[in-house]
mmCIF file of C-alpha atoms in Angstrom:
data_model
loop_
_atom_site.group_PDB
_atom_site.id
_atom_site.type_symbol
_atom_site.label_atom_id
_atom_site.label_comp_id
_atom_site.label_asym_id
_atom_site.label_seq_id
_atom_site.Cartn_x
_atom_site.Cartn_y
_atom_site.Cartn_z
ATOM 1 C CA MET A 1 -30.199 -3.856 -10.754
ATOM 2 C CA SER A 2 -33.160 -5.752 -10.225
ATOM 3 C CA ALA A 3 -33.485 -4.286 -6.856
ATOM 4 C CA SER A 4 -32.943 -0.678 -5.939
ATOM 5 C CA PRO A 5 -32.252 0.667 -2.161
ATOM 6 C CA THR A 6 -35.065 2.879 -0.779
ATOM 7 C CA PRO A 7 -34.972 6.304 -2.694
ATOM 8 C CA GLN A 8 -34.094 9.357 0.161
ATOM 9 C CA PRO A 9 -34.221 13.057 -2.124
ATOM 10 C CA THR A 10 -31.954 15.901 -1.360
ATOM 11 C CA PRO A 11 -34.171 18.282 0.641
ATOM 12 C CA ASP A 12 -34.078 21.372 -0.511
ATOM 13 C CA ALA A 13 -34.080 24.668 1.829
ATOM 14 C CA ALA A 14 -37.562 24.853 2.708
ATOM 15 C CA GLU A 15 -37.469 20.923 3.295
ATOM 16 C CA ALA A 16 -34.729 21.015 5.528
ATOM 17 C CA PRO A 17 -34.876 17.382 7.728
ATOM 18 C CA ALA A 18 -35.784 17.235 11.078
ATOM 19 C CA PRO A 19 -31.941 18.868 13.058
ATOM 20 C CA GLY A 20 -30.252 15.974 14.247
ATOM 21 C CA PRO A 21 -28.622 15.603 18.125
ATOM 22 C CA LEU A 22 -25.677 17.573 16.549
ATOM 23 C CA ALA A 23 -27.716 20.685 15.092
ATOM 24 C CA GLY A 24 -26.183 23.737 15.964
ATOM 25 C CA VAL A 25 -22.518 22.140 16.277
ATOM 26 C CA ARG A 26 -19.913 23.862 13.428
ATOM 27 C CA VAL A 27 -17.081 21.022 12.755
ATOM 28 C CA LEU A 28 -13.856 23.060 10.901
ATOM 29 C CA ASP A 29 -12.420 19.571 9.163
ATOM 30 C CA ILE A 30 -9.207 19.950 7.433
ATOM 31 C CA SER A 31 -7.863 16.711 7.862
ATOM 32 C CA THR A 32 -7.651 14.394 4.773
ATOM 33 C CA ILE A 33 -8.038 11.303 3.130
ATOM 34 C CA LEU A 34 -10.316 8.840 4.922
ATOM 35 C CA ALA A 35 -10.404 8.526 9.064
ATOM 36 C CA GLY A 36 -10.450 12.354 9.890
ATOM 37 C CA PRO A 37 -13.326 12.597 6.897
ATOM 38 C CA LEU A 38 -15.118 9.703 8.171
ATOM 39 C CA ALA A 39 -15.753 11.832 11.363
ATOM 40 C CA CYS A 40 -16.996 14.613 9.988
ATOM 41 C CA GLN A 41 -19.246 12.641 7.489
ATOM 42 C CA ILE A 42 -20.802 10.614 11.224
ATOM 43 C CA LEU A 43 -20.982 14.103 12.424
ATOM 44 C CA GLY A 44 -22.834 15.655 9.520
ATOM 45 C CA ASP A 45 -25.158 13.219 8.932
ATOM 46 C CA TYR A 46 -26.305 13.593 12.357
ATOM 47 C CA GLY A 47 -26.760 17.188 12.088
ATOM 48 C CA ALA A 48 -23.491 19.000 12.599
ATOM 49 C CA ASP A 49 -22.634 22.597 10.377
ATOM 50 C CA VAL A 50 -19.523 21.132 8.760
ATOM 51 C CA ILE A 51 -17.055 22.977 7.438
ATOM 52 C CA LYS A 52 -14.446 20.991 4.353
ATOM 53 C CA ILE A 53 -11.611 23.049 3.601
ATOM 54 C CA GLU A 54 -9.303 22.060 1.074
ATOM 55 C CA HIS A 55 -6.392 23.336 -0.346
ATOM 56 C CA PRO A 56 -7.430 25.493 -3.511
ATOM 57 C CA ARG A 57 -4.876 23.958 -6.289
ATOM 58 C CA TYR A 58 -5.536 20.364 -4.965
ATOM 59 C CA GLY A 59 -8.352 19.843 -3.192
ATOM 60 C CA ASP A 60 -8.083 16.776 -1.066
ATOM 61 C CA SER A 61 -6.655 13.723 -2.154
ATOM 62 C CA MET A 62 -9.419 12.165 -1.182
ATOM 63 C CA ARG A 63 -10.197 13.438 -4.784
ATOM 64 C CA GLY A 64 -8.429 10.969 -6.723
ATOM 65 C CA HIS A 65 -9.450 7.439 -4.348
ATOM 66 C CA GLY A 66 -11.804 5.569 -5.255
ATOM 67 C CA PRO A 67 -14.512 4.785 -8.693
ATOM 68 C CA VAL A 68 -14.373 7.820 -11.008
ATOM 69 C CA LYS A 69 -18.064 7.912 -13.311
ATOM 70 C CA ASP A 70 -17.673 10.731 -15.574
ATOM 71 C CA GLY A 71 -14.741 12.417 -14.360
ATOM 72 C CA GLU A 72 -16.603 12.380 -11.260
ATOM 73 C CA SER A 73 -15.131 10.614 -7.653
ATOM 74 C CA LEU A 74 -17.763 8.093 -6.791
ATOM 75 C CA TRP A 75 -15.743 7.921 -2.747
ATOM 76 C CA TRP A 76 -16.084 11.955 -2.744
ATOM 77 C CA LYS A 77 -19.457 12.544 -2.572
ATOM 78 C CA GLU A 78 -20.296 10.307 -0.059
ATOM 79 C CA ILE A 79 -17.155 11.076 2.302
ATOM 80 C CA SER A 80 -18.276 14.454 1.462
ATOM 81 C CA ARG A 81 -21.546 14.554 1.927
ATOM 82 C CA ASN A 82 -23.360 16.919 4.180
ATOM 83 C CA LYS A 83 -20.212 19.010 4.048
ATOM 84 C CA ARG A 84 -19.640 22.934 2.801
ATOM 85 C CA GLY A 85 -16.726 23.713 0.613
ATOM 86 C CA VAL A 86 -14.684 26.321 1.172
ATOM 87 C CA ALA A 87 -10.602 26.340 -0.072
ATOM 88 C CA ILE A 88 -7.689 28.087 1.743
ATOM 89 C CA ASP A 89 -4.326 27.613 1.281
ATOM 90 C CA LEU A 90 -3.296 27.215 5.082
ATOM 91 C CA GLY A 91 -0.402 26.922 4.398
ATOM 92 C CA LYS A 92 0.433 30.849 3.949
ATOM 93 C CA PRO A 93 -0.138 32.860 6.248
ATOM 94 C CA GLU A 94 -3.320 35.416 5.546
ATOM 95 C CA GLY A 95 -4.474 31.265 4.962
ATOM 96 C CA ALA A 96 -3.142 30.255 8.343
ATOM 97 C CA ALA A 97 -5.430 33.454 9.567
ATOM 98 C CA LEU A 98 -8.403 32.554 8.046
ATOM 99 C CA VAL A 99 -9.126 29.048 9.788
ATOM 100 C CA ARG A 100 -8.131 30.847 13.144
ATOM 101 C CA ARG A 101 -10.897 33.504 12.431
ATOM 102 C CA LEU A 102 -13.158 30.540 11.876
ATOM 103 C CA ALA A 103 -12.013 28.804 14.277
ATOM 104 C CA ALA A 104 -13.499 31.059 17.082
ATOM 105 C CA GLN A 105 -16.329 30.049 16.366
ATOM 106 C CA ALA A 106 -16.491 26.605 15.634
ATOM 107 C CA ASP A 107 -17.321 23.852 17.572
ATOM 108 C CA VAL A 108 -14.424 21.264 16.771
ATOM 109 C CA LEU A 109 -11.529 21.365 14.773
ATOM 110 C CA VAL A 110 -10.938 17.805 13.280
ATOM 111 C CA GLU A 111 -7.099 17.649 11.352
ATOM 112 C CA ASN A 112 -5.147 14.947 10.725
ATOM 113 C CA PHE A 113 -1.375 15.907 9.643
ATOM 114 C CA ARG A 114 2.035 14.680 11.350
ATOM 115 C CA PRO A 115 2.665 16.165 14.463
ATOM 116 C CA GLY A 116 3.540 19.372 14.154
ATOM 117 C CA THR A 117 2.463 20.659 11.639
ATOM 118 C CA LEU A 118 -0.006 22.655 12.977
ATOM 119 C CA GLU A 119 2.301 23.966 15.410
ATOM 120 C CA ARG A 120 4.098 25.253 12.259
ATOM 121 C CA TRP A 121 1.253 26.810 10.122
ATOM 122 C CA GLY A 122 0.451 29.232 13.584
ATOM 123 C CA LEU A 123 -2.681 26.665 14.086
ATOM 124 C CA ASP A 124 -0.768 25.647 17.802
ATOM 125 C CA PRO A 125 -4.185 23.809 19.326
ATOM 126 C CA GLN A 126 -3.685 25.821 22.669
ATOM 127 C CA ASP A 127 -3.464 28.912 20.761
ATOM 128 C CA LEU A 128 -6.906 27.960 19.069
ATOM 129 C CA LEU A 129 -8.375 27.154 22.393
ATOM 130 C CA ALA A 130 -6.913 30.264 24.204
ATOM 131 C CA GLU A 131 -9.184 32.028 21.064
ATOM 132 C CA ASN A 132 -11.679 29.935 21.722
ATOM 133 C CA PRO A 133 -11.385 28.195 24.830
ATOM 134 C CA ARG A 134 -15.079 25.743 24.434
ATOM 135 C CA LEU A 135 -13.379 24.651 20.446
ATOM 136 C CA VAL A 136 -12.851 20.484 20.710
ATOM 137 C CA VAL A 137 -9.640 19.836 18.631
ATOM 138 C CA ALA A 138 -9.480 16.055 17.393
ATOM 139 C CA ARG A 139 -6.172 15.158 16.146
ATOM 140 C CA VAL A 140 -5.347 12.266 14.404
ATOM 141 C CA THR A 141 -2.469 10.869 13.356
ATOM 142 C CA GLY A 142 -0.711 6.440 12.380
ATOM 143 C CA PHE A 143 0.654 7.006 16.050
ATOM 144 C CA GLY A 144 -0.784 10.115 17.973
ATOM 145 C CA GLN A 145 1.391 13.106 19.239
ATOM 146 C CA GLN A 146 4.340 11.904 21.748
ATOM 147 C CA GLY A 147 5.780 8.635 21.584
ATOM 148 C CA PRO A 148 9.172 7.857 19.731
ATOM 149 C CA TYR A 149 6.961 7.016 16.068
ATOM 150 C CA SER A 150 5.168 10.185 15.902
ATOM 151 C CA ALA A 151 7.208 11.572 14.491
ATOM 152 C CA ARG A 152 6.948 8.697 11.269
ATOM 153 C CA ALA A 153 4.695 9.326 8.014
ATOM 154 C CA GLY A 154 1.286 7.446 9.328
ATOM 155 C CA PHE A 155 -1.620 5.154 7.053
ATOM 156 C CA GLY A 156 -3.955 2.734 7.596
ATOM 157 C CA THR A 157 -2.037 0.158 6.165
ATOM 158 C CA LEU A 158 0.796 0.607 8.650
ATOM 159 C CA ALA A 159 -2.242 0.246 11.581
ATOM 160 C CA GLU A 160 -2.927 -3.016 9.986
ATOM 161 C CA ALA A 161 0.495 -4.466 10.164
ATOM 162 C CA MET A 162 0.965 -3.734 13.390
ATOM 163 C CA SER A 163 -2.152 -4.022 14.832
ATOM 164 C CA GLY A 164 -1.235 -8.013 14.546
ATOM 165 C CA PHE A 165 -4.070 -7.581 12.591
ATOM 166 C CA ALA A 166 -2.376 -8.763 9.274
ATOM 167 C CA HIS A 167 -0.581 -11.710 11.656
ATOM 168 C CA LEU A 168 -3.819 -12.963 12.000
ATOM 169 C CA THR A 169 -5.496 -12.749 8.601
ATOM 170 C CA GLY A 170 -5.046 -15.849 5.706
ATOM 171 C CA GLU A 171 -4.685 -19.264 5.763
ATOM 172 C CA PRO A 172 -1.922 -20.708 8.209
ATOM 173 C CA ASP A 173 0.757 -21.450 5.917
ATOM 174 C CA GLY A 174 0.404 -18.466 3.463
ATOM 175 C CA PRO A 175 1.110 -15.139 4.092
ATOM 176 C CA PRO A 176 0.275 -12.208 6.752
ATOM 177 C CA THR A 177 -3.216 -10.442 4.332
ATOM 178 C CA LEU A 178 -3.969 -6.906 4.361
ATOM 179 C CA PRO A 179 -7.765 -6.104 3.778
ATOM 180 C CA ALA A 180 -8.166 -4.646 0.739
ATOM 181 C CA PHE A 181 -9.976 -1.407 2.062
ATOM 182 C CA GLY A 182 -9.484 0.965 4.565
ATOM 183 C CA LEU A 183 -9.972 -0.807 8.053
ATOM 184 C CA ALA A 184 -8.179 1.079 10.470
ATOM 185 C CA ASP A 185 -9.062 4.380 8.477
ATOM 186 C CA SER A 186 -12.775 3.909 9.103
ATOM 187 C CA ILE A 187 -12.379 2.520 12.696
ATOM 188 C CA ALA A 188 -10.161 5.586 13.794
ATOM 189 C CA GLY A 189 -12.804 7.971 11.749
ATOM 190 C CA VAL A 190 -16.039 5.865 13.871
ATOM 191 C CA THR A 191 -13.462 5.726 17.099
ATOM 192 C CA ALA A 192 -13.275 9.807 16.602
ATOM 193 C CA SER A 193 -16.854 10.498 15.448
ATOM 194 C CA SER A 194 -17.409 9.413 19.131
ATOM 195 C CA ALA A 195 -14.143 10.914 21.143
ATOM 196 C CA ILE A 196 -15.688 14.193 19.733
ATOM 197 C CA ALA A 197 -19.414 13.836 20.976
ATOM 198 C CA MET A 198 -17.893 12.191 24.315
ATOM 199 C CA ALA A 199 -15.431 15.919 24.507
ATOM 200 C CA LEU A 200 -18.876 17.896 23.600
ATOM 201 C CA PHE A 201 -20.702 16.201 26.414
ATOM 202 C CA ALA A 202 -17.677 16.896 28.713
ATOM 203 C CA ARG A 203 -18.260 21.008 27.600
ATOM 204 C CA GLU A 204 -21.373 21.264 28.683
ATOM 205 C CA ARG A 205 -20.592 20.467 32.429
ATOM 206 C CA THR A 206 -17.607 21.934 32.321
ATOM 207 C CA GLY A 207 -18.002 24.975 29.596
ATOM 208 C CA ARG A 208 -14.466 24.217 28.543
ATOM 209 C CA GLY A 209 -13.265 22.499 24.802
ATOM 210 C CA GLN A 210 -9.900 20.011 25.105
ATOM 211 C CA VAL A 211 -7.675 18.874 22.838
ATOM 212 C CA ILE A 212 -7.736 14.964 21.651
ATOM 213 C CA ASP A 213 -5.530 12.594 20.893
ATOM 214 C CA LEU A 214 -6.585 9.656 18.704
ATOM 215 C CA ASN A 215 -3.978 7.339 16.760
ATOM 216 C CA LEU A 216 -4.297 4.873 13.995
ATOM 217 C CA LEU A 217 -3.356 2.126 15.850
ATOM 218 C CA ALA A 218 -5.622 1.732 18.895
ATOM 219 C CA PRO A 219 -8.470 1.306 17.415
ATOM 220 C CA ILE A 220 -7.283 -1.312 14.997
ATOM 221 C CA MET A 221 -6.059 -3.254 18.119
ATOM 222 C CA THR A 222 -8.502 -3.286 20.198
ATOM 223 C CA ALA A 223 -10.544 -4.758 17.759
ATOM 224 C CA VAL A 224 -8.293 -7.068 17.514
ATOM 225 C CA GLY A 225 -9.016 -8.795 20.143
ATOM 226 C CA PRO A 226 -7.244 -9.746 23.788
ATOM 227 C CA GLY A 227 -3.711 -11.384 22.097
ATOM 228 C CA PRO A 228 -1.300 -8.688 23.710
ATOM 229 C CA MET A 229 -2.590 -9.739 27.282
ATOM 230 C CA ALA A 230 -2.458 -13.319 26.387
ATOM 231 C CA TYR A 231 0.863 -13.258 25.020
ATOM 232 C CA GLN A 232 1.712 -11.641 28.401
ATOM 233 C CA GLN A 233 0.129 -14.005 30.170
ATOM 234 C CA THR A 234 0.570 -16.986 28.827
ATOM 235 C CA GLY A 235 3.536 -16.911 26.367
ATOM 236 C CA VAL A 236 1.114 -18.287 23.448
ATOM 237 C CA VAL A 237 1.121 -15.746 19.691
ATOM 238 C CA GLY A 238 -1.929 -16.477 18.041
ATOM 239 C CA MET A 239 -1.811 -17.317 14.777
ATOM 240 C CA ARG A 240 -3.441 -17.459 11.431
ATOM 241 C CA HIS A 241 -6.495 -19.617 10.718
ATOM 242 C CA GLY A 242 -7.772 -18.746 7.064
ATOM 243 C CA ASN A 243 -11.749 -18.738 7.817
ATOM 244 C CA ARG A 244 -11.048 -20.601 11.124
ATOM 245 C CA SER A 245 -11.666 -20.092 14.862
ATOM 246 C CA THR A 246 -9.547 -20.758 18.008
ATOM 247 C CA ASN A 247 -13.286 -20.061 19.825
ATOM 248 C CA ASN A 248 -15.570 -22.116 17.693
ATOM 249 C CA SER A 249 -16.460 -24.988 15.267
ATOM 250 C CA PRO A 250 -18.175 -24.571 13.016
ATOM 251 C CA ARG A 251 -17.292 -21.306 11.893
ATOM 252 C CA ASN A 252 -16.626 -20.446 8.100
ATOM 253 C CA THR A 253 -17.374 -20.296 4.910
ATOM 254 C CA TYR A 254 -18.634 -22.612 2.747
ATOM 255 C CA ARG A 255 -19.018 -23.368 -1.450
ATOM 256 C CA THR A 256 -22.931 -24.456 -2.418
ATOM 257 C CA LYS A 257 -24.159 -26.502 -5.353
ATOM 258 C CA ASP A 258 -24.777 -23.531 -7.649
ATOM 259 C CA GLY A 259 -21.708 -22.152 -7.390
ATOM 260 C CA TYR A 260 -21.813 -19.024 -4.407
ATOM 261 C CA TRP A 261 -20.318 -19.114 -0.648
ATOM 262 C CA VAL A 262 -22.032 -18.624 2.370
ATOM 263 C CA ALA A 263 -20.662 -18.262 5.964
ATOM 264 C CA ILE A 264 -22.104 -19.291 9.375
ATOM 265 C CA SER A 265 -21.135 -19.248 12.588
ATOM 266 C CA THR A 266 -22.188 -21.443 15.746
ATOM 267 C CA SER A 267 -20.166 -19.139 18.562
ATOM 268 C CA ALA A 268 -23.489 -20.196 20.686
ATOM 269 C CA GLN A 269 -23.424 -23.109 22.041
ATOM 270 C CA ALA A 270 -27.131 -24.180 20.814
ATOM 271 C CA ILE A 271 -26.765 -23.096 17.998
ATOM 272 C CA ALA A 272 -23.392 -25.482 16.989
ATOM 273 C CA GLU A 273 -25.853 -28.694 18.715
ATOM 274 C CA ARG A 274 -28.867 -27.026 15.560
ATOM 275 C CA VAL A 275 -26.788 -26.998 12.997
ATOM 276 C CA LEU A 276 -24.885 -30.862 13.064
ATOM 277 C CA ARG A 277 -28.718 -31.832 13.816
ATOM 278 C CA LEU A 278 -29.452 -29.960 10.209
ATOM 279 C CA VAL A 279 -26.660 -31.894 8.750
ATOM 280 C CA GLY A 280 -27.695 -35.517 9.780
ATOM 281 C CA HIS A 281 -24.514 -35.759 12.369
ATOM 282 C CA PRO A 282 -27.076 -35.243 15.790
ATOM 283 C CA GLU A 283 -24.650 -37.374 17.193
ATOM 284 C CA VAL A 284 -21.630 -35.709 17.483
ATOM 285 C CA VAL A 285 -24.199 -33.707 18.928
ATOM 286 C CA ASP A 286 -23.452 -36.552 22.152
ATOM 287 C CA GLU A 287 -19.427 -35.999 22.449
ATOM 288 C CA PRO A 288 -18.431 -35.091 25.029
ATOM 289 C CA TRP A 289 -15.595 -32.568 23.156
ATOM 290 C CA PHE A 290 -18.319 -31.080 21.921
ATOM 291 C CA GLY A 291 -19.695 -28.873 24.710
ATOM 292 C CA SER A 292 -17.034 -25.799 24.245
ATOM 293 C CA GLY A 293 -16.075 -24.218 21.784
ATOM 294 C CA ARG A 294 -12.259 -24.154 22.424
ATOM 295 C CA GLU A 295 -12.732 -28.114 22.164
ATOM 296 C CA ARG A 296 -14.635 -28.054 19.175
ATOM 297 C CA ALA A 297 -12.119 -25.832 17.122
ATOM 298 C CA GLN A 298 -9.972 -28.576 17.823
ATOM 299 C CA HIS A 299 -11.916 -30.536 16.193
ATOM 300 C CA ALA A 300 -12.503 -28.239 12.759
ATOM 301 C CA ASP A 301 -11.818 -30.517 10.271
ATOM 302 C CA GLU A 302 -14.912 -32.779 11.139
ATOM 303 C CA LEU A 303 -17.565 -30.961 11.496
ATOM 304 C CA ASP A 304 -16.326 -29.050 8.047
ATOM 305 C CA GLY A 305 -16.239 -32.252 6.358
ATOM 306 C CA TYR A 306 -19.793 -32.625 7.491
ATOM 307 C CA VAL A 307 -21.754 -29.199 7.343
ATOM 308 C CA GLY A 308 -20.194 -28.688 3.565
ATOM 309 C CA SER A 309 -20.359 -31.779 2.125
ATOM 310 C CA TRP A 310 -24.230 -31.268 3.341
ATOM 311 C CA ILE A 311 -23.970 -27.337 2.075
ATOM 312 C CA ALA A 312 -22.278 -28.981 -1.129
ATOM 313 C CA GLU A 313 -25.328 -30.278 -2.713
ATOM 314 C CA ARG A 314 -27.859 -27.277 -1.971
ATOM 315 C CA THR A 315 -29.004 -23.994 -3.156
ATOM 316 C CA ARG A 316 -27.208 -21.173 -1.695
ATOM 317 C CA GLN A 317 -31.206 -20.384 -1.212
ATOM 318 C CA GLU A 318 -32.521 -24.296 0.306
ATOM 319 C CA VAL A 319 -29.025 -23.728 2.458
ATOM 320 C CA ILE A 320 -30.577 -19.914 3.970
ATOM 321 C CA GLU A 321 -33.864 -21.222 3.963
ATOM 322 C CA ALA A 322 -32.934 -24.664 5.642
ATOM 323 C CA PHE A 323 -30.831 -22.989 8.106
ATOM 324 C CA THR A 324 -33.130 -20.032 8.567
ATOM 325 C CA GLU A 325 -36.296 -22.617 9.941
ATOM 326 C CA ALA A 326 -34.071 -24.315 11.826
ATOM 327 C CA GLY A 327 -32.535 -21.010 13.816
ATOM 328 C CA ALA A 328 -28.623 -21.701 13.045
ATOM 329 C CA ALA A 329 -27.263 -19.028 11.780
ATOM 330 C CA VAL A 330 -26.016 -18.568 8.798
ATOM 331 C CA ALA A 331 -25.803 -15.621 6.026
ATOM 332 C CA PRO A 332 -24.672 -15.412 2.212
ATOM 333 C CA VAL A 333 -20.989 -14.193 1.079
ATOM 334 C CA TYR A 334 -22.120 -10.716 -0.421
ATOM 335 C CA ASP A 335 -20.161 -8.827 -3.261
ATOM 336 C CA ALA A 336 -21.090 -4.874 -4.306
ATOM 337 C CA ARG A 337 -24.362 -6.097 -6.185
ATOM 338 C CA ASP A 338 -25.844 -8.607 -3.660
ATOM 339 C CA ILE A 339 -24.937 -5.565 -1.046
ATOM 340 C CA VAL A 340 -27.409 -3.024 -3.517
ATOM 341 C CA GLU A 341 -30.012 -5.945 -4.282
ATOM 342 C CA ASP A 342 -30.669 -7.231 -0.579
ATOM 343 C CA GLU A 343 -33.978 -6.344 0.873
ATOM 344 C CA HIS A 344 -33.412 -5.817 4.614
ATOM 345 C CA VAL A 345 -30.695 -3.674 3.388
ATOM 346 C CA ARG A 346 -33.317 -1.906 1.513
ATOM 347 C CA GLU A 347 -36.270 -1.479 3.684
ATOM 348 C CA THR A 348 -33.722 -0.357 6.618
ATOM 349 C CA GLY A 349 -31.668 2.407 4.541
ATOM 350 C CA MET A 350 -28.170 0.470 4.913
ATOM 351 C CA ILE A 351 -28.109 1.978 1.573
ATOM 352 C CA THR A 352 -29.762 4.621 -0.195
ATOM 353 C CA LEU A 353 -30.173 6.601 -3.480
ATOM 354 C CA VAL A 354 -29.556 10.070 -2.920
ATOM 355 C CA GLU A 355 -29.797 12.538 -5.681
ATOM 356 C CA ASP A 356 -26.509 14.238 -6.910
ATOM 357 C CA GLU A 357 -26.881 17.464 -9.960
ATOM 358 C CA ARG A 358 -24.364 15.289 -11.854
ATOM 359 C CA LEU A 359 -24.255 12.180 -11.924
ATOM 360 C CA GLY A 360 -28.028 11.121 -10.998
ATOM 361 C CA GLU A 361 -29.461 8.639 -8.275
ATOM 362 C CA LEU A 362 -26.752 6.908 -5.698
ATOM 363 C CA ALA A 363 -26.540 4.604 -3.671
ATOM 364 C CA VAL A 364 -24.691 5.604 -1.073
ATOM 365 C CA HIS A 365 -24.465 4.025 2.902
ATOM 366 C CA GLY A 366 -27.204 5.338 5.597
ATOM 367 C CA PRO A 367 -26.410 7.484 8.632
ATOM 368 C CA LEU A 368 -24.848 4.545 10.898
ATOM 369 C CA TRP A 369 -27.801 4.538 13.373
ATOM 370 C CA GLY A 370 -31.147 5.485 13.785
ATOM 371 C CA MET A 371 -32.361 7.529 16.385
ATOM 372 C CA SER A 372 -36.102 7.961 17.210
ATOM 373 C CA GLU A 373 -36.343 11.656 17.962
ATOM 374 C CA THR A 374 -33.141 13.048 16.094
ATOM 375 C CA PRO A 375 -32.166 10.862 13.486
ATOM 376 C CA GLY A 376 -29.033 11.013 10.966
ATOM 377 C CA ALA A 377 -29.792 12.872 7.132
ATOM 378 C CA ILE A 378 -28.228 12.455 4.261
ATOM 379 C CA ARG A 379 -28.765 16.374 3.026
ATOM 380 C CA PHE A 380 -27.138 16.430 -0.157
ATOM 381 C CA LEU A 381 -23.452 14.841 -1.814
ATOM 382 C CA GLY A 382 -19.807 16.230 -1.685
ATOM 383 C CA ARG A 383 -18.828 19.440 -2.985
ATOM 384 C CA ASP A 384 -17.025 20.891 -5.916
ATOM 385 C CA LEU A 385 -13.870 22.544 -4.685
ATOM 386 C CA GLY A 386 -14.728 26.053 -2.669
ATOM 387 C CA ALA A 387 -17.988 26.156 -3.852
ATOM 388 C CA ASP A 388 -18.940 27.603 -0.371
ATOM 389 C CA THR A 389 -15.812 29.378 0.988
ATOM 390 C CA ASP A 390 -16.902 32.725 -0.758
ATOM 391 C CA ALA A 391 -20.687 32.107 1.141
ATOM 392 C CA VAL A 392 -18.270 30.700 4.847
ATOM 393 C CA LEU A 393 -15.593 33.134 4.735
ATOM 394 C CA THR A 394 -19.164 36.094 4.586
ATOM 395 C CA GLU A 395 -19.544 34.408 7.517
ATOM 396 C CA ALA A 396 -16.746 34.953 9.419
ATOM 397 C CA GLY A 397 -17.281 39.047 8.161
ATOM 398 C CA VAL A 398 -14.784 38.716 5.564
ATOM 399 C CA ASP A 399 -15.326 41.546 3.101
ATOM 400 C CA PRO A 400 -15.980 40.492 -0.912
ATOM 401 C CA ALA A 401 -12.942 43.446 -1.559
ATOM 402 C CA THR A 402 -10.847 41.048 0.349
ATOM 403 C CA LEU A 403 -12.135 37.959 -1.129
ATOM 404 C CA ASP A 404 -10.790 39.224 -4.335
ATOM 405 C CA GLU A 405 -7.359 40.073 -3.197
ATOM 406 C CA LEU A 406 -7.407 36.566 -1.333
ATOM 407 C CA ARG A 407 -8.696 34.800 -4.239
ATOM 408 C CA GLY A 408 -6.174 36.226 -7.138
ATOM 409 C CA ARG A 409 -3.205 35.474 -4.717
ATOM 410 C CA GLY A 410 -3.843 32.012 -4.708
ATOM 411 C CA VAL A 411 -4.895 32.139 -0.656
ATOM 412 C CA ILE A 412 -8.213 30.826 -1.176
ATOM 413 C CA ALA A 413 -10.780 28.975 -4.203
#
């Protein structure tokens, strides 16, 4: 790499980071894969003491997702950062009893099993709330705790399909297109962190916790936009338009002279006018139809032709410099290498380097937002399976002899 993100060393106990807004909040993360763990990653970034509970033998399936180096899951390093690792078999009565013990001392519990699973294990949220009325229980499932689909297996791919996202993504004459990454899960994870913060805020007024019922479908359906209302009111069903938009034009990706791609947007009328003047067609700005983004979209072939031919004659750097000087909106289409090497991404901490004891410096996403008084921080990366089992359970009052017995019977690791 020609450039590197700004290093962020992992602080030791003597140099702990400034406490985040959730300092003092204890979170039990018993969720798996992505949405729940991402919500807990965000909470941990902002100061919560997150205890990640995994199966003693299998661990979280997230350990088997994504790229690997030297046998180490890189995604695990990020999604489980700032989490203490505990291995407990929730399916065994003794394991469930340990979780109840931990929940009695926790502020938040996050789970994403199928509805009824916690109840079958003896971890009914209502029972947990009876023992700890201040507990916030966040339940993240595919389709929610109620309704005709509640018992179905729920994965992000299904939400991406049912939300309208896949239907609207792709070329007009091509098939519905799914994202190549966990879009629905990630949107749900960020949403869950917000819901948990709201519940904690409400607890400050009421003194009581509550149960959050969050499904994967609703957040991404909201992100897709007002298509359902448009259908309900007009009977019109939106279709795929490739990289174009029905709301404005020119809006597309365009190939530069040196083989790169750039994207432009003209959501604002003034930007659209600047773009057409920049590419040498000021006469178009005076057309009656040019004054509305929706009407411009009906002339997308003509506008893309003007913009695309101008961009094709210039390098990516020349295009970006010209658009920037003209006050028009443009961005390069980045791959992972471009992201890591981008000066703005580095200097703002969107990607930062954190030391891992086995892999050295890892480029990871920084905390999602800045805060002037209580900023987020990455204290350490994802831990080994069961790395903190003894420490966490000892804090909960479990004696060493009991730990040895439970470990011998495979209840903990």
